[in-house]
Coordinates of C-alpha atoms in Angstrom, one line a residue:
Chain X
M1 CA 5.1 14.0 10.4
S2 CA 6.4 17.6 10.1
K3 CA 7.4 18.8 6.6
Q4 CA 11.0 19.1 7.9
T5 CA 11.0 15.4 8.9
Q6 CA 9.2 14.5 5.6
I7 CA 12.0 16.3 3.6
L8 CA 14.8 14.7 5.5
K9 CA 13.3 11.3 4.9
I10 CA 13.1 12.0 1.1
L11 CA 16.8 13.2 1.1
E12 CA 18.0 10.3 3.2
K13 CA 16.8 8.0 0.5
N14 CA 17.8 10.2 -2.5
A15 CA 20.3 13.1 -1.9
R16 CA 20.0 13.9 -5.6
A17 CA 16.2 14.7 -5.4
T18 CA 15.7 18.2 -6.8
I19 CA 13.9 20.9 -4.9
E20 CA 11.1 20.6 -7.4
E21 CA 10.7 16.9 -6.7
I22 CA 10.9 17.4 -3.0
A23 CA 8.1 20.0 -3.1
V24 CA 5.8 17.7 -5.1
L25 CA 6.5 14.7 -2.9
A26 CA 5.9 16.6 0.3
G27 CA 2.9 18.5 -1.0
I28 CA 4.4 22.0 -0.5
T29 CA 5.5 24.9 -2.9
Y30 CA 9.0 25.1 -4.3
D31 CA 9.7 28.2 -2.1
E32 CA 8.6 26.5 1.1
A33 CA 10.8 23.5 0.3
A34 CA 13.8 25.6 -0.6
A35 CA 13.4 27.6 2.6
I36 CA 13.1 24.5 4.8
I37 CA 16.1 22.9 3.2
S38 CA 18.3 26.0 3.4
E39 CA 17.4 26.4 7.1
M40 CA 18.3 22.8 7.8
E41 CA 21.6 23.2 6.0
D42 CA 22.4 26.4 8.1
R43 CA 21.6 24.6 11.3
K44 CA 23.8 21.7 10.1
I45 CA 20.8 19.3 10.5
I46 CA 21.7 18.4 6.9
F47 CA 25.6 18.4 7.2
G48 CA 26.4 17.0 3.8
Y49 CA 25.2 15.0 0.7
K50 CA 27.0 12.0 -0.5
A51 CA 26.9 9.0 -2.7
L52 CA 26.4 5.5 -1.2
I53 CA 29.2 3.4 -2.8
D54 CA 29.8 -0.3 -2.7
W55 CA 33.6 -0.2 -2.9
D56 CA 33.6 -4.0 -3.1
K57 CA 32.3 -3.8 -6.7
T58 CA 35.1 -1.5 -7.9
E59 CA 38.7 -2.3 -8.6
E60 CA 40.0 -0.3 -5.7
E61 CA 41.7 -2.3 -3.0
N62 CA 39.8 -1.5 0.1
V63 CA 39.1 -2.9 3.6
S64 CA 37.1 -1.5 6.4
A65 CA 37.5 -2.2 10.0
F66 CA 35.7 -1.3 13.3
I67 CA 38.1 -0.8 16.2
E68 CA 36.9 -1.0 19.8
L69 CA 39.0 1.2 22.1
K70 CA 38.9 1.0 25.9
V71 CA 40.0 4.5 27.1
R72 CA 41.1 6.0 30.4
P73 CA 38.8 9.1 30.8
Q74 CA 40.7 12.3 31.1
L75 CA 40.2 14.6 34.0
G76 CA 37.8 17.3 33.1
D77 CA 36.6 16.3 29.7
G78 CA 36.1 12.5 29.9
F79 CA 36.5 10.9 26.5
D80 CA 36.3 14.1 24.3
S81 CA 39.9 15.0 24.0
V82 CA 40.9 11.4 22.9
A83 CA 38.0 11.3 20.4
K84 CA 38.9 14.8 19.0
K85 CA 42.6 13.9 18.7
I86 CA 41.9 10.7 16.7
M87 CA 39.2 12.5 14.7
Y88 CA 41.4 15.5 13.6
E89 CA 44.8 13.7 13.3
Y90 CA 43.8 10.8 11.1
P91 CA 41.7 11.4 8.0
N92 CA 41.3 7.7 7.2
V93 CA 39.1 7.6 10.3
K94 CA 35.5 7.5 8.9
S95 CA 33.5 7.6 12.0
I96 CA 34.1 7.8 15.8
S97 CA 31.5 7.3 18.4
L98 CA 31.3 7.1 22.2
M99 CA 29.6 3.8 23.1
S100 CA 27.8 2.3 26.1
G101 CA 28.8 -1.3 27.1
G102 CA 32.1 -3.1 27.2
F103 CA 34.3 -0.5 25.6
D104 CA 34.4 3.3 25.1
L105 CA 35.1 4.5 21.7
L106 CA 34.2 2.8 18.3
V107 CA 36.5 3.9 15.4
E108 CA 35.7 3.0 11.8
I109 CA 38.5 3.2 9.4
D110 CA 39.3 2.3 5.8
G111 CA 42.6 1.1 4.5
N112 CA 44.1 -0.4 1.3
N113 CA 44.5 -3.8 3.0
M114 CA 44.5 -5.5 6.4
K115 CA 48.1 -4.8 7.0
D116 CA 47.6 -1.1 6.5
V117 CA 44.8 -1.1 9.1
A118 CA 46.6 -3.4 11.6
L119 CA 49.8 -1.1 11.3
F120 CA 47.7 2.0 11.8
V121 CA 46.3 0.6 15.0
A122 CA 49.7 -0.7 16.2
E123 CA 51.6 2.5 15.4
H124 CA 49.0 5.2 16.1
L125 CA 46.3 4.1 18.4
S126 CA 47.8 1.5 20.7
P127 CA 50.7 3.6 21.8
M128 CA 48.5 6.5 23.0
D129 CA 48.9 6.7 26.8
C130 CA 45.2 6.9 27.6
I131 CA 44.2 3.9 25.4
L132 CA 44.1 0.8 27.5
S133 CA 43.3 -1.8 24.9
T134 CA 42.2 -2.2 21.3
T135 CA 40.2 -4.8 19.5
T136 CA 40.1 -4.7 15.7
H137 CA 37.3 -6.3 13.7
F138 CA 37.5 -6.4 9.8
V139 CA 34.4 -6.1 7.7
L140 CA 34.3 -9.3 5.6
R141 CA 30.9 -8.7 3.8
R142 CA 28.4 -6.0 3.9
Y143 CA 24.8 -7.1 3.6
K144 CA 23.1 -3.9 4.3
K145 CA 24.5 -0.3 4.4
D146 CA 22.7 3.0 5.3
G147 CA 19.4 1.3 5.1
I148 CA 20.0 -0.2 1.6
I149 CA 20.2 -4.0 1.0
L150 CA 23.3 -4.4 -1.2
E151 CA 22.5 -7.7 -2.9
D152 CA 18.7 -7.4 -3.1
K153 CA 17.7 -10.1 -5.5
S154 CA 14.0 -10.2 -4.6
K155 CA 11.8 -10.0 -7.6
D156 CA 8.3 -8.6 -7.9
E157 CA 6.2 -11.7 -7.4
R158 CA 2.9 -9.9 -7.7
R159 CA 0.5 -10.8 -10.5
M160 CA -2.9 -9.7 -11.9
T161 CA -5.2 -12.0 -10.1
L162 CA -8.6 -10.4 -11.2
Chain Y
M1 CA -25.8 -40.6 -25.3
S2 CA -23.1 -39.2 -27.6
N3 CA -19.6 -40.3 -27.5
S4 CA -17.9 -36.9 -27.4
F5 CA -18.1 -35.1 -24.2
N6 CA -19.5 -31.7 -24.4
P7 CA -18.7 -29.7 -21.2
D8 CA -20.8 -26.8 -22.4
K9 CA -24.1 -28.4 -22.0
F10 CA -23.3 -29.1 -18.3
L11 CA -22.4 -25.5 -17.5
S12 CA -24.9 -23.2 -15.7
P13 CA -26.1 -20.6 -18.2
V14 CA -25.8 -17.9 -15.5
V15 CA -22.1 -18.6 -15.0
K16 CA -21.5 -18.9 -18.8
D17 CA -23.0 -15.4 -19.4
I18 CA -20.6 -13.7 -17.0
P19 CA -17.9 -12.1 -19.1
P20 CA -14.3 -12.6 -18.0
S21 CA -12.6 -9.8 -16.0
G22 CA -11.4 -7.0 -18.2
I23 CA -8.3 -6.6 -16.1
R24 CA -7.5 -10.1 -16.5
K25 CA -8.0 -10.3 -20.2
F26 CA -5.6 -7.5 -20.8
F27 CA -2.9 -8.9 -18.5
D28 CA -2.9 -12.3 -20.2
I29 CA -1.4 -10.4 -23.1
V30 CA 1.1 -8.5 -20.9
N31 CA 2.6 -11.7 -19.6
Q32 CA 3.6 -12.7 -23.2
I33 CA 5.6 -9.6 -23.9
E34 CA 9.3 -9.8 -23.0
G35 CA 10.6 -6.9 -20.8
A36 CA 7.2 -5.4 -20.2
I37 CA 6.7 -3.5 -17.0
S38 CA 3.4 -2.9 -15.4
L39 CA 1.6 -0.4 -13.2
G40 CA -1.4 -2.7 -13.0
V41 CA -1.1 -4.6 -9.9
G42 CA -3.8 -3.9 -7.1
E43 CA -1.8 -5.0 -4.1
P44 CA 0.7 -3.3 -1.8
D45 CA 4.4 -3.6 -2.8
F46 CA 5.4 -3.9 0.9
A47 CA 5.8 -7.2 2.5
T48 CA 3.7 -7.9 5.6
P49 CA 5.4 -6.2 8.6
W50 CA 7.8 -8.5 10.4
H51 CA 6.1 -8.6 13.7
I52 CA 2.9 -9.8 12.1
R53 CA 4.8 -12.6 10.2
T54 CA 6.4 -13.5 13.5
A55 CA 3.1 -13.9 15.2
A56 CA 2.1 -16.3 12.5
V57 CA 5.2 -18.3 13.0
E58 CA 4.5 -18.4 16.8
A59 CA 1.0 -19.6 16.2
L60 CA 2.4 -22.4 14.0
K61 CA 5.0 -23.4 16.6
Q62 CA 2.3 -23.6 19.2
G63 CA 0.3 -25.9 17.0
H64 CA -2.7 -23.8 16.2
T65 CA -3.5 -25.7 13.2
Y66 CA -7.1 -26.5 13.7
Y67 CA -10.4 -25.0 12.4
T68 CA -11.6 -22.0 14.4
S69 CA -15.2 -21.2 15.2
N70 CA -17.1 -20.5 12.0
W71 CA -17.2 -16.9 12.9
G72 CA -13.4 -16.6 13.5
L73 CA -11.3 -16.4 16.6
I74 CA -13.2 -14.5 19.2
E75 CA -9.9 -12.6 20.2
L76 CA -9.7 -11.3 16.6
R77 CA -13.4 -10.3 16.5
K78 CA -13.0 -8.4 19.7
A79 CA -10.0 -6.6 18.4
I80 CA -11.9 -5.7 15.2
A81 CA -14.9 -4.5 17.3
D82 CA -12.6 -2.3 19.4
N83 CA -11.0 -0.9 16.2
V84 CA -14.3 0.0 14.6
H85 CA -15.5 1.6 17.9
K86 CA -12.3 3.6 18.1
K87 CA -12.6 4.8 14.5
Y88 CA -16.3 5.5 14.2
G89 CA -17.7 5.3 17.6
V90 CA -20.1 2.6 16.7
E91 CA -20.3 -0.6 18.8
Y92 CA -20.6 -4.1 17.4
N93 CA -21.0 -7.2 19.4
P94 CA -18.0 -9.6 18.5
E95 CA -20.2 -12.6 19.3
D96 CA -22.8 -12.3 16.6
E97 CA -22.2 -9.2 14.5
I98 CA -18.7 -9.8 13.2
L99 CA -17.7 -12.5 10.8
V100 CA -14.0 -13.3 9.7
T101 CA -13.9 -14.2 6.0
V102 CA -11.4 -15.3 3.3
G103 CA -10.5 -11.9 2.2
G104 CA -12.9 -9.0 1.6
S105 CA -13.8 -10.8 -1.6
E106 CA -15.6 -13.6 0.2
A107 CA -17.3 -11.1 2.3
V108 CA -18.6 -9.2 -0.7
D109 CA -19.8 -12.5 -2.2
I110 CA -21.7 -13.9 0.8
C111 CA -23.2 -10.5 1.6
I112 CA -24.7 -10.2 -1.9
R113 CA -25.8 -13.9 -1.8
A114 CA -27.4 -13.4 1.6
L115 CA -29.3 -10.2 0.5
V116 CA -30.0 -10.3 -3.2
G117 CA -32.7 -12.5 -4.8
P118 CA -34.2 -12.8 -8.4
G119 CA -35.2 -9.5 -9.7
D120 CA -33.8 -7.3 -6.9
E121 CA -32.1 -4.2 -8.0
V122 CA -28.6 -3.4 -6.8
L123 CA -27.3 0.1 -7.3
L124 CA -23.6 0.2 -8.2
P125 CA -21.8 3.5 -8.7
E126 CA -19.3 3.1 -11.5
P127 CA -16.5 3.0 -12.3
A128 CA -16.3 0.1 -9.8
F129 CA -14.1 -2.9 -9.0
V130 CA -15.0 -5.8 -11.1
C131 CA -16.4 -8.3 -8.5
Y132 CA -19.8 -6.8 -7.6
K133 CA -21.6 -7.2 -10.9
P134 CA -20.9 -10.9 -11.4
C135 CA -21.8 -11.7 -7.7
V136 CA -25.2 -9.9 -8.2
E137 CA -25.8 -11.7 -11.5
M138 CA -25.0 -15.1 -9.9
S139 CA -27.8 -14.3 -7.3
R140 CA -30.1 -13.5 -10.3
G141 CA -30.2 -9.9 -9.2
K142 CA -30.1 -7.0 -11.6
V143 CA -27.2 -4.4 -11.5
I144 CA -28.3 -0.8 -11.9
T145 CA -25.2 1.3 -12.6
I146 CA -24.9 4.9 -11.5
T147 CA -22.3 6.8 -13.4
T148 CA -20.0 8.9 -11.3
K149 CA -18.0 11.6 -13.0
M150 CA -14.6 13.2 -13.0
E151 CA -16.1 16.7 -12.5
D152 CA -17.6 15.4 -9.3
N153 CA -14.3 13.8 -8.3
F154 CA -16.0 10.5 -8.9
K155 CA -18.1 10.8 -5.9
L156 CA -21.7 9.5 -5.7
T157 CA -24.0 12.5 -5.7
K158 CA -27.5 12.5 -4.2
E159 CA -29.0 13.6 -7.6
A160 CA -27.5 10.6 -9.4
L161 CA -28.6 8.3 -6.7
L162 CA -32.2 9.6 -6.7
E163 CA -32.4 9.1 -10.5
K164 CA -31.8 5.3 -10.2
I165 CA -33.9 4.4 -7.1
T166 CA -37.0 2.3 -7.8
D167 CA -39.4 0.1 -5.8
K168 CA -37.2 -2.8 -6.5
T169 CA -34.0 -1.3 -5.2
K170 CA -32.6 -3.6 -2.5
L171 CA -29.0 -2.7 -2.1
L172 CA -26.7 0.1 -2.6
V173 CA -23.0 -0.6 -3.0
L174 CA -20.7 2.1 -1.6
S175 CA -17.0 1.3 -2.4
Y176 CA -15.0 4.2 -1.0
P177 CA -12.0 4.8 -1.1
N178 CA -12.6 3.6 -4.6
N179 CA -10.8 1.2 -6.8
P180 CA -10.1 2.3 -9.7
T181 CA -10.7 6.0 -9.3
G182 CA -9.1 6.7 -5.8
A183 CA -12.2 8.8 -5.0
I184 CA -13.3 9.1 -1.3
M185 CA -16.6 10.0 0.3
T186 CA -16.2 12.5 3.2
Y187 CA -18.6 12.6 6.2
E188 CA -20.5 15.5 4.5
D189 CA -20.7 13.5 1.1
L190 CA -22.1 10.5 3.0
K191 CA -24.6 12.6 4.9
E192 CA -26.3 13.6 1.5
I193 CA -26.5 10.0 0.6
Y194 CA -27.9 9.2 4.1
E195 CA -30.6 11.9 3.6
V196 CA -31.8 10.1 0.5
I197 CA -31.8 6.6 1.9
K198 CA -32.8 7.0 5.5
D199 CA -36.7 6.7 4.9
R200 CA -36.4 4.1 2.2
D201 CA -36.1 0.3 2.5
I202 CA -32.5 0.1 1.1
M203 CA -29.6 -1.8 2.6
V204 CA -26.0 -0.7 2.0
L205 CA -23.0 -2.8 1.3
S206 CA -20.1 -0.6 2.3
D207 CA -16.8 -2.0 1.0
E208 CA -14.2 -0.2 3.1
I209 CA -11.2 -2.3 2.2
Y210 CA -9.2 0.8 1.4
D211 CA -10.3 2.8 4.5
E212 CA -6.9 3.1 6.0
L213 CA -5.5 4.5 2.7
N214 CA -7.3 7.8 3.0
Y215 CA -5.1 10.9 2.5
S216 CA -7.7 13.5 3.5
G217 CA -6.9 13.0 7.2
K218 CA -10.3 11.7 8.1
S219 CA -12.1 8.5 7.1
A220 CA -15.9 8.3 7.3
S221 CA -18.4 5.5 7.1
I222 CA -22.1 5.4 6.4
I223 CA -22.6 3.6 9.8
Q224 CA -22.0 6.8 11.6
F225 CA -25.5 8.0 10.8
P226 CA -28.5 7.1 12.9
G227 CA -30.1 3.8 12.1
M228 CA -27.5 2.9 9.5
K229 CA -25.6 0.4 11.7
D230 CA -28.4 -2.1 11.2
R231 CA -28.9 -1.3 7.5
T232 CA -25.3 -1.6 6.4
I233 CA -23.0 -4.5 6.0
V234 CA -19.4 -3.3 6.1
V235 CA -16.8 -5.2 4.3
N236 CA -13.1 -4.8 5.2
G237 CA -10.0 -6.8 5.5
F238 CA -6.2 -7.0 6.2
S239 CA -4.9 -7.1 2.7
K240 CA -4.5 -3.4 1.9
A241 CA -4.1 -1.8 5.3
Y242 CA -1.4 -4.2 6.5
A243 CA 0.0 -5.5 3.3
M244 CA -1.4 -8.9 3.8
T245 CA -3.0 -9.9 0.5
G246 CA -1.6 -13.4 0.4
W247 CA -3.0 -14.3 4.0
R248 CA -6.5 -14.1 2.5
L249 CA -8.3 -12.6 5.5
G250 CA -11.1 -10.1 5.6
Y251 CA -14.2 -9.5 7.6
A252 CA -17.8 -8.2 7.6
Y253 CA -20.0 -6.7 10.2
G254 CA -23.6 -5.7 10.5
N255 CA -26.9 -6.5 12.0
S256 CA -26.8 -9.9 13.9
E257 CA -29.7 -11.5 12.1
I258 CA -28.2 -10.7 8.7
M259 CA -24.8 -11.6 9.8
S260 CA -26.0 -15.1 10.9
M261 CA -27.2 -15.6 7.4
L262 CA -23.8 -14.6 6.0
T263 CA -22.3 -17.0 8.4
K264 CA -24.5 -19.8 7.3
I265 CA -23.2 -19.5 3.7
H266 CA -19.6 -19.2 5.0
Q267 CA -20.1 -22.2 7.1
Y268 CA -21.3 -24.4 4.3
A269 CA -18.8 -23.0 1.7
I270 CA -15.6 -22.3 3.7
M271 CA -16.2 -23.6 7.2
S272 CA -13.6 -21.2 8.8
S273 CA -11.0 -18.7 7.6
P274 CA -7.3 -19.7 7.7
T275 CA -6.4 -20.1 11.4
I276 CA -2.7 -19.0 11.1
S277 CA -3.8 -15.9 9.2
Q278 CA -6.2 -15.1 12.0
Y279 CA -3.5 -15.2 14.6
A280 CA -1.4 -12.9 12.4
A281 CA -4.4 -10.6 12.1
I282 CA -4.8 -10.2 15.8
E283 CA -1.2 -9.0 16.0
A284 CA -1.9 -6.6 13.0
V285 CA -5.1 -5.1 14.5
K286 CA -3.5 -4.7 18.0
Y287 CA -0.1 -3.5 17.1
G288 CA -0.1 -2.5 13.5
D289 CA -1.1 1.1 13.6
E290 CA 2.4 2.4 13.1
D291 CA 2.9 0.2 10.1
I292 CA -0.3 1.7 8.6
V293 CA 1.0 5.2 9.1
K294 CA 4.5 4.5 7.5
M295 CA 2.9 2.9 4.4
R296 CA 0.3 5.6 4.0
E297 CA 2.9 8.3 4.1
E298 CA 4.9 6.4 1.4
Y299 CA 1.9 6.0 -0.8
N300 CA 1.0 9.7 -0.2
M301 CA 4.3 10.9 -1.6
R302 CA 3.9 8.6 -4.7
R303 CA 0.3 9.8 -5.2
R304 CA 1.3 13.5 -5.1
Y305 CA 4.2 12.8 -7.6
L306 CA 2.1 10.8 -10.0
V307 CA -0.8 13.4 -10.0
H308 CA 1.7 16.2 -10.6
E309 CA 3.6 14.5 -13.4
L310 CA 0.5 13.3 -15.2
N311 CA -1.1 16.7 -15.2
E312 CA 2.2 18.2 -16.4
M313 CA 2.1 15.8 -19.3
G314 CA -1.4 16.9 -20.2
L315 CA -3.2 13.9 -19.0
E316 CA -5.9 15.5 -16.8
C317 CA -5.9 13.8 -13.4
F318 CA -8.3 14.8 -10.6
E319 CA -6.8 14.5 -7.2
P320 CA -7.6 11.0 -5.8
L321 CA -7.6 11.0 -2.0
G322 CA -7.8 7.3 -1.3
A323 CA -6.6 3.8 -2.2
F324 CA -3.4 3.5 -4.3
Y325 CA -4.6 4.3 -7.8
V326 CA -4.9 7.4 -10.0
F327 CA -7.3 7.5 -12.8
P328 CA -6.3 10.1 -15.4
S329 CA -8.3 11.0 -18.5
I330 CA -6.6 10.0 -21.8
K331 CA -9.4 11.6 -23.8
S332 CA -6.9 14.4 -25.1
T333 CA -5.2 11.7 -27.2
G334 CA -8.4 10.9 -29.1
M335 CA -7.9 7.2 -28.3
T336 CA -10.1 4.7 -26.5
S337 CA -8.9 3.4 -23.1
E338 CA -8.1 0.0 -24.8
Q339 CA -6.4 1.5 -27.8
F340 CA -4.2 3.6 -25.5
C341 CA -3.2 0.8 -23.2
E342 CA -2.6 -1.6 -26.2
E343 CA -0.5 1.0 -28.1
L344 CA 1.4 1.9 -25.0
L345 CA 2.2 -1.7 -24.3
K346 CA 3.3 -2.3 -27.9
D347 CA 5.3 0.9 -28.2
Q348 CA 6.8 1.3 -24.7
K349 CA 6.2 -2.1 -23.1
L350 CA 4.3 -0.5 -20.2
A351 CA 1.1 -2.1 -19.0
L352 CA -1.7 0.0 -17.6
V353 CA -5.4 -1.0 -17.0
P354 CA -7.9 0.4 -19.4
G355 CA -10.6 2.3 -17.6
N356 CA -13.5 0.5 -19.3
A357 CA -12.5 -2.6 -17.5
F358 CA -14.4 -1.0 -14.5
G359 CA -17.6 -0.2 -16.4
E360 CA -18.5 1.8 -19.4
S361 CA -18.2 5.0 -17.4
G362 CA -14.4 4.2 -17.1
E363 CA -14.0 4.7 -20.8
G364 CA -11.6 7.5 -21.6
H365 CA -9.5 6.8 -18.5
V366 CA -6.7 4.5 -17.5
R367 CA -6.0 3.1 -14.0
I368 CA -2.5 3.6 -12.7
S369 CA -1.4 1.9 -9.5
Y370 CA 1.2 3.4 -7.2
A371 CA 1.8 0.3 -5.3
Y372 CA 5.2 0.6 -6.9
S373 CA 8.5 2.2 -5.7
L374 CA 9.2 5.8 -6.7
E375 CA 12.0 4.6 -8.8
N376 CA 9.6 2.3 -10.9
L377 CA 7.1 5.1 -11.1
K378 CA 9.7 7.4 -12.6
I379 CA 10.7 4.8 -15.2
A380 CA 7.1 4.2 -16.1
L381 CA 6.2 7.9 -16.3
G382 CA 9.2 8.3 -18.7
R383 CA 7.7 5.7 -21.0
I384 CA 4.2 7.3 -20.9
K385 CA 5.9 10.8 -21.7
A386 CA 7.8 9.3 -24.7
F387 CA 4.6 7.6 -25.9
L388 CA 2.6 10.9 -25.7
E389 CA 5.3 12.8 -27.6
K390 CA 5.3 10.3 -30.3
I391 CA 1.5 10.2 -30.8
R392 CA 1.3 14.0 -30.6
K393 CA 3.9 14.3 -33.3
D394 CA 2.2 11.7 -35.5

């Protein structure tokens, strides 16, 4: 595994790891670690550092939904212009991806409640000319997010046997 | 006949004289302390990879619930032979040179029972895992310890070996990567040992249970040297490499005449190793290479972190290149290993294993296992730091 990949894996697990820590874990010097990280930031391989939040545990009202969009591709640029329009125009859109399979774009959005989300789809997405159909799926419970099991109740069962 | 039953008079004196495990003795105390955390466990913190577990479930569904051959499933023995050949270029016949056992532990036991008789001397480099000595003593053999030192990175040196060889020397135990020190023997290190034993009538028991957890980039085995295939019994297993401790599956390989004697003991004592575990092990050997790499990379990061942090705290720690243990010196505190571990447990509720549990030469050290998540290691290191600050202030 390259040092670059090794550092990415460390940061993927803990974005708050310091350069000192990263250098020790990867077995390189502080300067080497700092240079590799800075280069990856410049090249946007690392394009941000964020906290993983389980909003369900807070008092904030919050729902998430995945919306499948069937889209009529546009002459010349396929799905790009539709994706960009949705992406730039609506800040509540968390992610948008072009998919293989039964639909074209997958949009993830957050809202205060289900009505909010449903209205957003009805008022903003459905009326777009190029959108042929929408299917909205609300997230009811998250079991695992970004590689982390949210309700991990497993205990260390190991014991000293000898 | 007296009315009161006295179990003591029925017990074999040989068994009675064997002291209890030093690790165990200490951890019986740990279990009684509320909120204590431990870096003492000697097994991986990973669960067995999913595809290996699935293979076991499939075997169960297909009704593979009978004994296997005494030697183990031939498909598994073939896979083991292929693996050894791939790693060390040495060929073993799966028919009569490889035996599947109940963990590496059984393999160690029956190997010593098959080779060691009354009065035979067994050379044991120490610090060493706790199982070899009692096994030799139960065979009425005599353990001759060879002290390995931190200044030699706890490797066995040819000088130390030569000093202890006598006419009665029957067996040399090589246990590298080593539990508890994390020391490894490179090809060049083993060559020196080979030069000493090649013209002498000495067998080798090479316990290679941690061979996949070698962070130097290259594993080595004494079997790679001319003539040593016949004079070595290698012990290995699935517990550490594939995180399969609870499956209780290991193996031994060596000269067919000797292996048939090990199998004779195995046949009478065990019959055959667990069938479902053997099916899981076939999947592990054939398709588990990537799992090993992933786990090794994770251990390696923790290892670097621990060594760095312990040295920063002033607990001198040589760089262990194998297994999942570090073995720092606590001599700078002026305490014995047991005092250090007992005080640390009392003061910070953190359990480590005192080095003297692995022989006298482990005195002045503690064993720290990094089969724990980085988060847990950080918490534990915080406690060691707080403890050191306190005793240094006092």
